[in-house]
Coordinates of C-alpha atoms in Angstrom, one line a residue:
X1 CA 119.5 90.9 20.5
X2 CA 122.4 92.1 18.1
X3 CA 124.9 89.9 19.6
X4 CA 122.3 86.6 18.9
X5 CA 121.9 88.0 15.4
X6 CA 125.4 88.2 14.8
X7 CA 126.6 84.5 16.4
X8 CA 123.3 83.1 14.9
X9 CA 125.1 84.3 11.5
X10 CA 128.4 82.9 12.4
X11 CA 126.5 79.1 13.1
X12 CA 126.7 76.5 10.5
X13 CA 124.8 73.3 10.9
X14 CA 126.9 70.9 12.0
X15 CA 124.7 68.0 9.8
X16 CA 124.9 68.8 6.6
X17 CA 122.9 67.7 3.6
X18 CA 124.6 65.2 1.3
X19 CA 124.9 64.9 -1.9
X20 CA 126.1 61.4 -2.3
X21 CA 123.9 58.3 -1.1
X22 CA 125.5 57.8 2.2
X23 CA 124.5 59.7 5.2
X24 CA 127.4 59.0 7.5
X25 CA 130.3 60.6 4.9
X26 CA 128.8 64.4 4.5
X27 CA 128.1 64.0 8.6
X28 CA 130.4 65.3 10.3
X29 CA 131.3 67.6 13.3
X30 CA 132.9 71.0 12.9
X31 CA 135.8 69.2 16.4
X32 CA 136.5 66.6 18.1
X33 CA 139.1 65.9 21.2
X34 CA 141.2 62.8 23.3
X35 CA 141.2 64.4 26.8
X36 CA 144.8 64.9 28.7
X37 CA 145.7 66.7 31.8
X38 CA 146.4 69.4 29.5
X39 CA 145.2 70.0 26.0
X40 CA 146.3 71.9 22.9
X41 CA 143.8 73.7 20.9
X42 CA 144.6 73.1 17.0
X43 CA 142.6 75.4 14.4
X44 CA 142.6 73.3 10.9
X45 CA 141.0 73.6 8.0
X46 CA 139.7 70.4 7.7
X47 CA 136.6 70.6 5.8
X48 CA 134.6 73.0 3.9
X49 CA 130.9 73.4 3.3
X50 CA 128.8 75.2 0.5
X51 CA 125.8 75.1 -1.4
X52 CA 124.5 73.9 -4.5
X53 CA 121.6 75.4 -5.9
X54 CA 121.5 77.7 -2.8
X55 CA 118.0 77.0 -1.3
X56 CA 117.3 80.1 1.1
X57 CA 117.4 78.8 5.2
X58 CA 114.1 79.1 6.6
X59 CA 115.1 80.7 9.9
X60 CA 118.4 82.6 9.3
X61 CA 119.0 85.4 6.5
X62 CA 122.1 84.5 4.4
X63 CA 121.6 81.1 5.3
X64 CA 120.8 77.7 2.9
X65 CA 119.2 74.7 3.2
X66 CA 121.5 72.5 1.0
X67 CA 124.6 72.7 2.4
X68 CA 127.1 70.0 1.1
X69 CA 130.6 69.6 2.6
X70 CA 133.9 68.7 1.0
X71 CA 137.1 67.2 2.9
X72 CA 140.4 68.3 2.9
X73 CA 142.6 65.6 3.3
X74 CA 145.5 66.9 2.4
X75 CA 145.3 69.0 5.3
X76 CA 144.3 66.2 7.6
X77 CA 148.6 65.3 8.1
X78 CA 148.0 68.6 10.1
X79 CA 145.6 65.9 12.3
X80 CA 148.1 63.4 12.6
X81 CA 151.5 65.7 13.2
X82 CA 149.9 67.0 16.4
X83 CA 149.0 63.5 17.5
X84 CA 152.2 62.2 16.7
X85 CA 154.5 64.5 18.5
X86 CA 152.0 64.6 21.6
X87 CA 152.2 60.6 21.4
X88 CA 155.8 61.2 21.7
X89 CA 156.0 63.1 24.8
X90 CA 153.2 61.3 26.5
X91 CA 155.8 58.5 26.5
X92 CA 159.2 60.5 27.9
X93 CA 159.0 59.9 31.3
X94 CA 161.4 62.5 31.9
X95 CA 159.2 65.0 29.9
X96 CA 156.0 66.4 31.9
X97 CA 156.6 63.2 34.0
X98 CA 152.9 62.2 35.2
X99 CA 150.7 64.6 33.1
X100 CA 149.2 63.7 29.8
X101 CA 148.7 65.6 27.0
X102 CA 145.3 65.6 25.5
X103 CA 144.2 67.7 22.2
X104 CA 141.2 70.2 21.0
X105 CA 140.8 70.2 17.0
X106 CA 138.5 72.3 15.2
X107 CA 137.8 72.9 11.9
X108 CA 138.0 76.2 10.7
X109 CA 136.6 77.2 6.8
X110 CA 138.8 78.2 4.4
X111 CA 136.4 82.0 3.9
X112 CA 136.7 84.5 6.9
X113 CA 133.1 84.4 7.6
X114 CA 132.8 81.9 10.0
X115 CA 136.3 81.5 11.5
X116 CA 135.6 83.0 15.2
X117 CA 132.8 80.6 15.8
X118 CA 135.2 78.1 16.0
X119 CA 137.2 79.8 18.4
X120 CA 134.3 81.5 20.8
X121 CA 132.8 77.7 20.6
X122 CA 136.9 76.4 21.9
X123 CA 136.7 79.2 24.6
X124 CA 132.9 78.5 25.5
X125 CA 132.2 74.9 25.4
X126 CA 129.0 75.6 24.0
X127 CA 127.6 75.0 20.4
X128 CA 126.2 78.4 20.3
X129 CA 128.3 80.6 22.2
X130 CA 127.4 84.2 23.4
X131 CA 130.1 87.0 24.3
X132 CA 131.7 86.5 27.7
X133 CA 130.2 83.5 28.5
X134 CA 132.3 80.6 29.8
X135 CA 130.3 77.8 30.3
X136 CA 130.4 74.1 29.6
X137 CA 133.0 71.2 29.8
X138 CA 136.1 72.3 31.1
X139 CA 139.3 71.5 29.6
X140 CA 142.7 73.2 30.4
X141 CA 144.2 74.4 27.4
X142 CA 147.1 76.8 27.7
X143 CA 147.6 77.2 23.7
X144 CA 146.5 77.4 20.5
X145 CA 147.9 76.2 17.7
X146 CA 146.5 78.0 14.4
X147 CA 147.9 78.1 10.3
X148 CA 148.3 77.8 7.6
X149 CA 146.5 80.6 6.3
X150 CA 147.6 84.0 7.9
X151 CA 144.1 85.2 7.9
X152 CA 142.6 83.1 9.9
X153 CA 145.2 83.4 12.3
X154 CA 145.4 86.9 12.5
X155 CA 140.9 86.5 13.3
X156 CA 141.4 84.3 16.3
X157 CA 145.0 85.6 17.6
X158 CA 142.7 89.3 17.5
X159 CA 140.4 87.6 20.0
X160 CA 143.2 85.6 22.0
X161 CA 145.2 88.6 22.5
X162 CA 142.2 90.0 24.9
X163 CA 143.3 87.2 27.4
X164 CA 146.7 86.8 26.9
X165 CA 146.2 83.1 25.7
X166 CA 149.6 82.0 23.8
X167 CA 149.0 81.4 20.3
X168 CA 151.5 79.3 17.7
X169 CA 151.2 79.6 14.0
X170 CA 152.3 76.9 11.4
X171 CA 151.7 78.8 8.3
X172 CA 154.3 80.7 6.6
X173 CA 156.2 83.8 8.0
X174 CA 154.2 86.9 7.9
X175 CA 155.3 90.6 9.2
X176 CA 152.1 91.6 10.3
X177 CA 151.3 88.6 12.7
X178 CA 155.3 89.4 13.8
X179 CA 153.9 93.0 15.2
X180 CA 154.2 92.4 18.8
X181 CA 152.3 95.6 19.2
X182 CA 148.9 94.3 17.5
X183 CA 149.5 90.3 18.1
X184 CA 151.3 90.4 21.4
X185 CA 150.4 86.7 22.3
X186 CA 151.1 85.2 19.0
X187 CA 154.2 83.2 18.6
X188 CA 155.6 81.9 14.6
X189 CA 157.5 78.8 14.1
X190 CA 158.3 79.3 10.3
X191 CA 161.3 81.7 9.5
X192 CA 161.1 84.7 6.8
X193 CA 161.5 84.5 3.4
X194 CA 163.5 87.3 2.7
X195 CA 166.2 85.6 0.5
X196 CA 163.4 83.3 -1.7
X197 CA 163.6 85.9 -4.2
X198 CA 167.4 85.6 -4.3
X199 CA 167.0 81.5 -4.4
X200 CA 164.7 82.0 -7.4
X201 CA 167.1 84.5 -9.2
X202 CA 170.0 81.8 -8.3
X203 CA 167.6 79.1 -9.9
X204 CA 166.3 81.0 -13.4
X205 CA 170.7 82.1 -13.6
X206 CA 171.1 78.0 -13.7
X207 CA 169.3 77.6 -17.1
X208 CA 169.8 81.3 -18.5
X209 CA 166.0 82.0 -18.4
X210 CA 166.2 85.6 -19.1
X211 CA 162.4 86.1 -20.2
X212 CA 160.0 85.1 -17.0
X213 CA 156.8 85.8 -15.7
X214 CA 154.9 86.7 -12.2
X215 CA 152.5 86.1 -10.9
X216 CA 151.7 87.7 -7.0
X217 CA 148.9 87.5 -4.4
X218 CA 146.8 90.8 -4.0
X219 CA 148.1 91.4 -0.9
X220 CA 151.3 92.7 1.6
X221 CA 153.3 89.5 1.2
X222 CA 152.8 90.0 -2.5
X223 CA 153.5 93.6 -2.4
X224 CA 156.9 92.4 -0.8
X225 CA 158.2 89.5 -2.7
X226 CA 157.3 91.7 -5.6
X227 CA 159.9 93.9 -4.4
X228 CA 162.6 92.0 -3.7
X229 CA 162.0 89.8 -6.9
X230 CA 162.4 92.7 -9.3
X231 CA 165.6 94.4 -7.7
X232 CA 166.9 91.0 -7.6
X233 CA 166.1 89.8 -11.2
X234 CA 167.5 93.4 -12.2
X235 CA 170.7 93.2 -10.8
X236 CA 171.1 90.3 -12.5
X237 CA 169.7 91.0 -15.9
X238 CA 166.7 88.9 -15.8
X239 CA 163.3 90.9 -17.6
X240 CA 159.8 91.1 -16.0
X241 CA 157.1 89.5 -19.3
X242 CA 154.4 90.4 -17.2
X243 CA 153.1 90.5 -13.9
X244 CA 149.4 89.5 -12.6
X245 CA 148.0 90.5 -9.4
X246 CA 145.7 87.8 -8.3
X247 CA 143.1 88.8 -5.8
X248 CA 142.4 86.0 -3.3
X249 CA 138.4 86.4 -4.1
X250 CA 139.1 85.1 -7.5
X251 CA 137.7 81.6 -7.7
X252 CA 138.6 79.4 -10.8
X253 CA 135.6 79.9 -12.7
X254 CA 136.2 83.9 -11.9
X255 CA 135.6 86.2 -15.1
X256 CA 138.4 88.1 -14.1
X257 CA 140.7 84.7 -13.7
X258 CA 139.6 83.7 -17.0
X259 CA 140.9 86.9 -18.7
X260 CA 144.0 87.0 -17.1
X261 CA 145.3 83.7 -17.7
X262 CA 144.4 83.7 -21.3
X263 CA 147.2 86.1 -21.3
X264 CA 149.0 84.1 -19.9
X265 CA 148.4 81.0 -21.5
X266 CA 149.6 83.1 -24.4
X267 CA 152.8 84.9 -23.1
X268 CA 155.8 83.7 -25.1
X269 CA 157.0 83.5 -21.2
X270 CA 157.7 79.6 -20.7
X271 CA 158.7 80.2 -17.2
X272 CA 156.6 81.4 -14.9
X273 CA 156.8 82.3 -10.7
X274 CA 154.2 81.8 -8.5
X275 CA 154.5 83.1 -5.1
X276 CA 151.3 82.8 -2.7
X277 CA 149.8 80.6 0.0
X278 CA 147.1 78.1 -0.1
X279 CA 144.8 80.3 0.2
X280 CA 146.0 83.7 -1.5
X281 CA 146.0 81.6 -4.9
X282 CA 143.9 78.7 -4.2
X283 CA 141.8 79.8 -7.2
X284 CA 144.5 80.5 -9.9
X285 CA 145.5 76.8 -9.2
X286 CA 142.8 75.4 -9.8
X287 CA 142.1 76.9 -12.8
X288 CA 145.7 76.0 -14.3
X289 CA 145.0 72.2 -13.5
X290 CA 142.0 72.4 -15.3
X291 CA 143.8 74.0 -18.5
X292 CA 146.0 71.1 -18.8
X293 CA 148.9 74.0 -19.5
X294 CA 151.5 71.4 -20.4
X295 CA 154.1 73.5 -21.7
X296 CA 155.0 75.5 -19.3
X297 CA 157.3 75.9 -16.3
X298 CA 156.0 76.8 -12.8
X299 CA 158.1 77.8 -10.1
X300 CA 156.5 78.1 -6.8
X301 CA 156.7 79.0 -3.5
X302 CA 156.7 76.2 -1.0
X303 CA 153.3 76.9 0.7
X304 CA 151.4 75.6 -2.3
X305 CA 148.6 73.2 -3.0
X306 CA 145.8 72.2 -5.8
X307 CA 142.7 70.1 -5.8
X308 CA 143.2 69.0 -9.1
X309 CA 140.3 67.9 -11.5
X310 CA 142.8 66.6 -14.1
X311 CA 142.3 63.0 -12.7
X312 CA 141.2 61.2 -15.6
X313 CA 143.9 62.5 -17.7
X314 CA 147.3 61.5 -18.4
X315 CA 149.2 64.7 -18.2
X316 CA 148.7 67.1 -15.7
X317 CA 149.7 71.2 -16.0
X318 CA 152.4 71.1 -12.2
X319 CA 154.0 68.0 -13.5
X320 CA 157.8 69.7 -14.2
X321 CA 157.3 72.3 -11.6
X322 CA 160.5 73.5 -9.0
X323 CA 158.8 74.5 -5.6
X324 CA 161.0 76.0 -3.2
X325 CA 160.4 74.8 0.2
X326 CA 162.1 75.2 3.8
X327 CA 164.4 72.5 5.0
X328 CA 163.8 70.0 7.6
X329 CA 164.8 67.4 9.0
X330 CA 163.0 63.9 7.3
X331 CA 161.0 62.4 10.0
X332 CA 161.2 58.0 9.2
X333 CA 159.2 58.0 12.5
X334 CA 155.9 60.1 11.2
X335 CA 155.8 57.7 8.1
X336 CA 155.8 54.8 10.5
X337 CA 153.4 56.2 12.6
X338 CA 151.1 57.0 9.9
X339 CA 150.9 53.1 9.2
X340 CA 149.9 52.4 12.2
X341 CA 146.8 54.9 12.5
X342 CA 143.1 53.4 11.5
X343 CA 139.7 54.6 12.9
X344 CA 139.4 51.7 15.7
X345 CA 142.7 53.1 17.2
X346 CA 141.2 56.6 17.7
X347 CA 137.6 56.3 17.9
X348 CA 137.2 59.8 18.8
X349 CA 138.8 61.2 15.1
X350 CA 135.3 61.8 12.9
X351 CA 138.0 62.4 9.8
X352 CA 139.5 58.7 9.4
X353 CA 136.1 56.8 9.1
X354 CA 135.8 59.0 5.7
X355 CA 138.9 58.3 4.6
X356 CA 138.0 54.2 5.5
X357 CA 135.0 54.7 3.5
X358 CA 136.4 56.3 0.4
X359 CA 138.9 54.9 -0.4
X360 CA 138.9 51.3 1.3
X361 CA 135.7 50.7 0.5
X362 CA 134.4 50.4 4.3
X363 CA 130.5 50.1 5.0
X364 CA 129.0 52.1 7.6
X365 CA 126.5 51.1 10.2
X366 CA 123.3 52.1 10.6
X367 CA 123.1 53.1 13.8
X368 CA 126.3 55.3 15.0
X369 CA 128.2 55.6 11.5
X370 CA 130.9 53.2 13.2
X371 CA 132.7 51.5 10.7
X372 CA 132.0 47.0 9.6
X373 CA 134.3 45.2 9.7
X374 CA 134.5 44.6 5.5
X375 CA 137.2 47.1 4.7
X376 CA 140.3 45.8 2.6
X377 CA 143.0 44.3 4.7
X378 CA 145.9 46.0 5.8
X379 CA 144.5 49.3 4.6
X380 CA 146.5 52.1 5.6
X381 CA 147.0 56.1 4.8
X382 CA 150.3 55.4 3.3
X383 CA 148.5 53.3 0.9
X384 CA 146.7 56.1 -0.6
X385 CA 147.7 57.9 -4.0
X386 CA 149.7 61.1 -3.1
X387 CA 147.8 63.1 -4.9
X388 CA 145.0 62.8 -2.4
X389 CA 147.8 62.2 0.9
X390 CA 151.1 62.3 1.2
X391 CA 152.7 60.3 4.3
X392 CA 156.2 62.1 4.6
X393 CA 156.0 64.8 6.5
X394 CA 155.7 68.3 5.0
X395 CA 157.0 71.5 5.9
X396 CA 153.8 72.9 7.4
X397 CA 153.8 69.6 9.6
X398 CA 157.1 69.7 10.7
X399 CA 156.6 73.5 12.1
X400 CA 153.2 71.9 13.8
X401 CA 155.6 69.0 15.0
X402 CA 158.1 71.7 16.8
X403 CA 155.1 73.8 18.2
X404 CA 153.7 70.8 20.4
X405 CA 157.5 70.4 21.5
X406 CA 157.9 73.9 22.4
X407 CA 154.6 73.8 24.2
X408 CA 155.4 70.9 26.4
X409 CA 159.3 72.1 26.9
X410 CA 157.7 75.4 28.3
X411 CA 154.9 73.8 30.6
X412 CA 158.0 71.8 31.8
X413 CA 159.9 74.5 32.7
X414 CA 157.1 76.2 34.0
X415 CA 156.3 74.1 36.4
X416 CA 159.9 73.0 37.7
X417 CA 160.1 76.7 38.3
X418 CA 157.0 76.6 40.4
X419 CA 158.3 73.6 42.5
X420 CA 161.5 75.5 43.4
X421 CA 159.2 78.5 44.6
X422 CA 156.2 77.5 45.7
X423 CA 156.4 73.8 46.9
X424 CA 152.8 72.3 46.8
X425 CA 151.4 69.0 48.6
X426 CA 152.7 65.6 46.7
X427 CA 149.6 64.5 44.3
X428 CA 148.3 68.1 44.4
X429 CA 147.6 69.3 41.1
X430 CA 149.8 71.9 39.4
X431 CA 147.4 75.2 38.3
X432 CA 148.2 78.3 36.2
X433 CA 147.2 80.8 34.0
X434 CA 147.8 80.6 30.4
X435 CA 149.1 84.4 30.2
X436 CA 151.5 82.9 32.8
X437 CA 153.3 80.2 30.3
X438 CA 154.2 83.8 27.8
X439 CA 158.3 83.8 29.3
X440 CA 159.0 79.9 28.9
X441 CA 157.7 79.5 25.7
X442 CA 159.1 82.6 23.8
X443 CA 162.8 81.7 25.7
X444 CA 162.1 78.0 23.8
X445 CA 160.3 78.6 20.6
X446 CA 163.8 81.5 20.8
X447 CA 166.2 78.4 21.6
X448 CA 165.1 75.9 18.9
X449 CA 164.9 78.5 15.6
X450 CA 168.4 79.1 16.9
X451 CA 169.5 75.2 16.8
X452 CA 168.0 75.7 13.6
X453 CA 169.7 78.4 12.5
X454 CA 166.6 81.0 12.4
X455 CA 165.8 83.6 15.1
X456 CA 162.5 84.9 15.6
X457 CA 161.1 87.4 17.4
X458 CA 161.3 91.0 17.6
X459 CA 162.2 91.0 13.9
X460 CA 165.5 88.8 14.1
X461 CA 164.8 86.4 11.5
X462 CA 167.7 84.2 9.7
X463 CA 166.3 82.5 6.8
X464 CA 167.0 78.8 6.8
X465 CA 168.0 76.6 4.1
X466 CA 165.8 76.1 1.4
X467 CA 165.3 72.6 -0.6
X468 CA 164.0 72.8 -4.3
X469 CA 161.7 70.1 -5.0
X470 CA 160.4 69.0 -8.4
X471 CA 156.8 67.9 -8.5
X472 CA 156.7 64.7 -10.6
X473 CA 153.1 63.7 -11.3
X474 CA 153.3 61.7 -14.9
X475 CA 151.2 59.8 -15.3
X476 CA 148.3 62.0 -12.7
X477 CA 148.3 61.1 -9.8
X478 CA 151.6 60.3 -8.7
X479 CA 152.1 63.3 -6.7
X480 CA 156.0 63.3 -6.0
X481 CA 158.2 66.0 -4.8
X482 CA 161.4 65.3 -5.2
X483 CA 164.6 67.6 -4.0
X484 CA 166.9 68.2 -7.2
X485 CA 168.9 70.9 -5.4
X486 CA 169.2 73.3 -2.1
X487 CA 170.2 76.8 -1.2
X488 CA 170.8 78.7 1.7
X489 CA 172.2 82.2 3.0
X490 CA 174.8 82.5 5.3
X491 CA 176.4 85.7 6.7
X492 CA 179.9 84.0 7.1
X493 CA 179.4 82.4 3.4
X494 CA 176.8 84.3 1.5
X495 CA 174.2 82.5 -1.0
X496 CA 175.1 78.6 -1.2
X497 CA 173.4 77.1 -4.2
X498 CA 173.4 73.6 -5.7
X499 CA 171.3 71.6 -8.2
X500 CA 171.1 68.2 -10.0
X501 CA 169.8 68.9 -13.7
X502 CA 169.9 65.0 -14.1
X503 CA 167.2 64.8 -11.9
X504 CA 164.2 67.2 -12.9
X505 CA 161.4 66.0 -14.6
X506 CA 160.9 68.7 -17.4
X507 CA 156.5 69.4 -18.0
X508 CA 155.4 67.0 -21.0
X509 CA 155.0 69.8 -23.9
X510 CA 158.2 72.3 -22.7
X511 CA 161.6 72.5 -24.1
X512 CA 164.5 72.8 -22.7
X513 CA 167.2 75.1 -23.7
X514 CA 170.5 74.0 -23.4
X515 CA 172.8 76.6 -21.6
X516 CA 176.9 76.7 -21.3
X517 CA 176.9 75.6 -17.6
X518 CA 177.3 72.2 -16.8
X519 CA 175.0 70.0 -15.5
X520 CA 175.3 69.7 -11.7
X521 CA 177.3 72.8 -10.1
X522 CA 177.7 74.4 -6.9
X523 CA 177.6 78.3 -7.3
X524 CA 178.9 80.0 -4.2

């Protein structure tokens, strides 16, 4: 009885209640599949639901009636990463030569509360799963892919670990998810940040900013950039204005947000550094886009995002802001790819229809919420203001890119291995274990952070090279990040660091102070 308590809890509807006038765009299913010979299972956070005037549920406690649901579609280049590299080795022949690749996407929420139904519902089959019960459709999945938010992966690599199911992460590097002792199945494909604070000291030595402020995520990564940033900035003469601890819980209309940036707002500190995930300071973004704080400087950490609700404005408070972001390599190929993808080439997708409708203006029909065919012509993703989606490829989508590589290179070599020992009948199909794919896909995920100069495992991380974008979004809306300058760390070397002042877009109400060094440099 406790355990159907507990997982009735854990359900949300999957039809939700709208709030706009169209049925079909707050419908929408919590994941949806293309079946393969194999399949990866992909935990995104996709979409979100919550409540309006929270209307008690008439069967569950803690439960409401008006749910209302609201798309990420940032988040949905996740989506089409996965599909793009599995399109891309479903046509290698030499590559898993006569098995497909299929996938298994789920939406997870952005709050802890509900994360492991997604996961028991992956392992199970069935909309409401019970403990140890696996039952349903049958779909061979030997990994999960799971990110950005450490969190969530951390919840479901907890429950993947009890049967030795590989799990990849796309989110940023974290030291507790690299404990092999607690997640022993879990796998990371981004490298460690140890020398960002260095980068950052590199980048406020550039313009002599002397006087700077932090802000940190109420949490272990904070606790450890914090470190690092202030022996850094120490050594090298640069004072602390004032620090805020952020707590992840904060939303942007928190009390405690609201008093804290005040202070902010109101620090003669110009230049201020964020550090923090997506989710760790999802709040104190939002609330800074909705200050319109102009004058200001923001360096961030690369794993950043804002819903802004600065839209009908001209200015906009990140315009002027240097992100630090890991390198990779530019992908020409994803942005054609993305012109190519539409709802009537993957029917299955429940995501692209609400893009369709949105923003193409595309009517629904009545029956099956299948698109008309009245949308604009030649609409296309890469059409869309990048505010809302950005077609190049991003860093978490690039690690997402690697993973499905590293998957299929290990099931490869996997099953060449089992040819050479244990020959099976021609047209007999290959079976194993997921725990059984743990060697060949360390040994690769190993391989390719070393082509890439990063190591991972067992606490061997290299940092990689780091490019330093500038957000450009005068007039709101335009949504660039552009790279103005790069830096990387090199044991043969030491720090490398370059930048192109000529380049930045300054924020609309700062000024810049001129310095003695010249314009572009190389410091070494």
């Amino acid at each position: 009885m406790f355990w159907i308590f507990t997982f009735g809890l854990l359900c949300i509807p999957i039809f939700v209640c709208a709030f706009t006038d169209n049925e079909c765009y707050v419908t929408c299913s919590d994941y949806f599949y293309r079946e393969g010979d194999v399949t990866i299972g992909a935990f995104f956070p996709l979409h979100i639901y919550y409540t309006g005037n929270k209307v008690p549920g008439k069967y569950l406690p803690y439960s409401f009636q008006d749910y209302r649901v609201q798309y990420k579609f940032k988040n949905y280049q996740f989506v089409l990463a996965l599909v793009f590299a599995i399109e891309e080795i479903n046509r290698n022949p030499d590559l898993l030569p006569n098995t497909t690749i299929g996938y298994d996407i789920y939406n997870i929420p952005f709050t802890e509360k509900n994360i492991l139904r997604s996961i028991f519902l992956w392992r199970t089959r069935i909309i409401n799963p019970l403990p140890n019960c696996d039952c349903g459709q049958k779909r061979k999945s030997p990994v999960v892919l799971t990110g950005p938010s450490w969190s969530a992966s951390a919840h479901i690599g907890t429950f993947l670990q009890l049967y030795k199911i590989p799990q990849v992460t796309f989110g940023p590097f974290d030291s507790i998810l690299n404990d092999r002792g607690q997640f022993n199945s879990l796998y990371q494909m981004s490298p460690k940040d140890t020398s960002l604070s260095l980068a950052i000291v590199f980048l406020l030595l550039q313009f002599r900013w002397s006087w700077v402020g932090l802000i940190i995520p109420d949490d272990h990564r904070g606790t450890q950039i914090l470190s690092d940033l202030r022996e850094n900035m120490e050594n090298h003469g640069i004072c602390i204005a004032f620090l805020k601890i952020i707590s992840s819980a904060w939303n942007a209309f928190s009390n405690e947000l609201w008093k804290n940036m005040y202070k902010i707002e109101e620090s003669s500190a110009n230049v201020i550094v964020i550090y923090g995930d997506i989710i760790s300071v999802q709040g104190l973004m939002r609330h800074i886009a909705q200050l319109l704080v102009t004058w200001k400087v923001w360096v961030l950490s690369s794993s950043w995002d804002v819903d802004t609700h600065s839209d009908y404005f001209m200015v906009e408070s990140f315009h002027g802001s240097l992100v630090f972001s890991h390198h990779h390599d530019e992908m020409v190929e994803f942005m054609n790819f993305v012109q190519t993808v539409n709802p009537y080439k993957y029917p299955e997708d429940n995501y692209l229809p609400k893009f369709w409708h949105l923003f193409f203006k595309c009517s629904f029909s009545e029956f099956n919420c299948q698109l008309l065919e009245n949308c604009q012509p030649n609409a296309s993703l890469d059409l869309l203001p990048r505010h809302h989606f950005d077609p190049a490829m991003n860093e978490e989508g690039y690690n997402i890119y690697n993973a499905v590589r590293a998957v299929a290179y290990s099931i490869h070599e996997m099953n060449l291995q089992k040819i050479q020992t244990q020959p099976y009948a021609k047209g007999e199909e290959m079976v194993f274990f997921q725990w059984q794919l743990h060697p060949f896909l360390k040994n690769t995920i190993m391989r390719s952070h070393i082509g890439r100069h990063t190591a991972t495992h067992g606490g061997g991380n290299l940092d990689a090279q780091y490019d330093i974008l500038n957000f450009w979004n005068f007039p709101s809306g335009l949504g660039l990040k552009v790279k103005v300058g790069t830096y990387s760390l090199s044991a043969q070397q030491g720090p490398q660091f370059s930048l192109c002042e000529q380049m930045i877009q300054w924020p609309t109400g700062f000024t810049m102070v001129s310095c003695d060094f010249p314009h572009c440099f190389d410091l070494s």
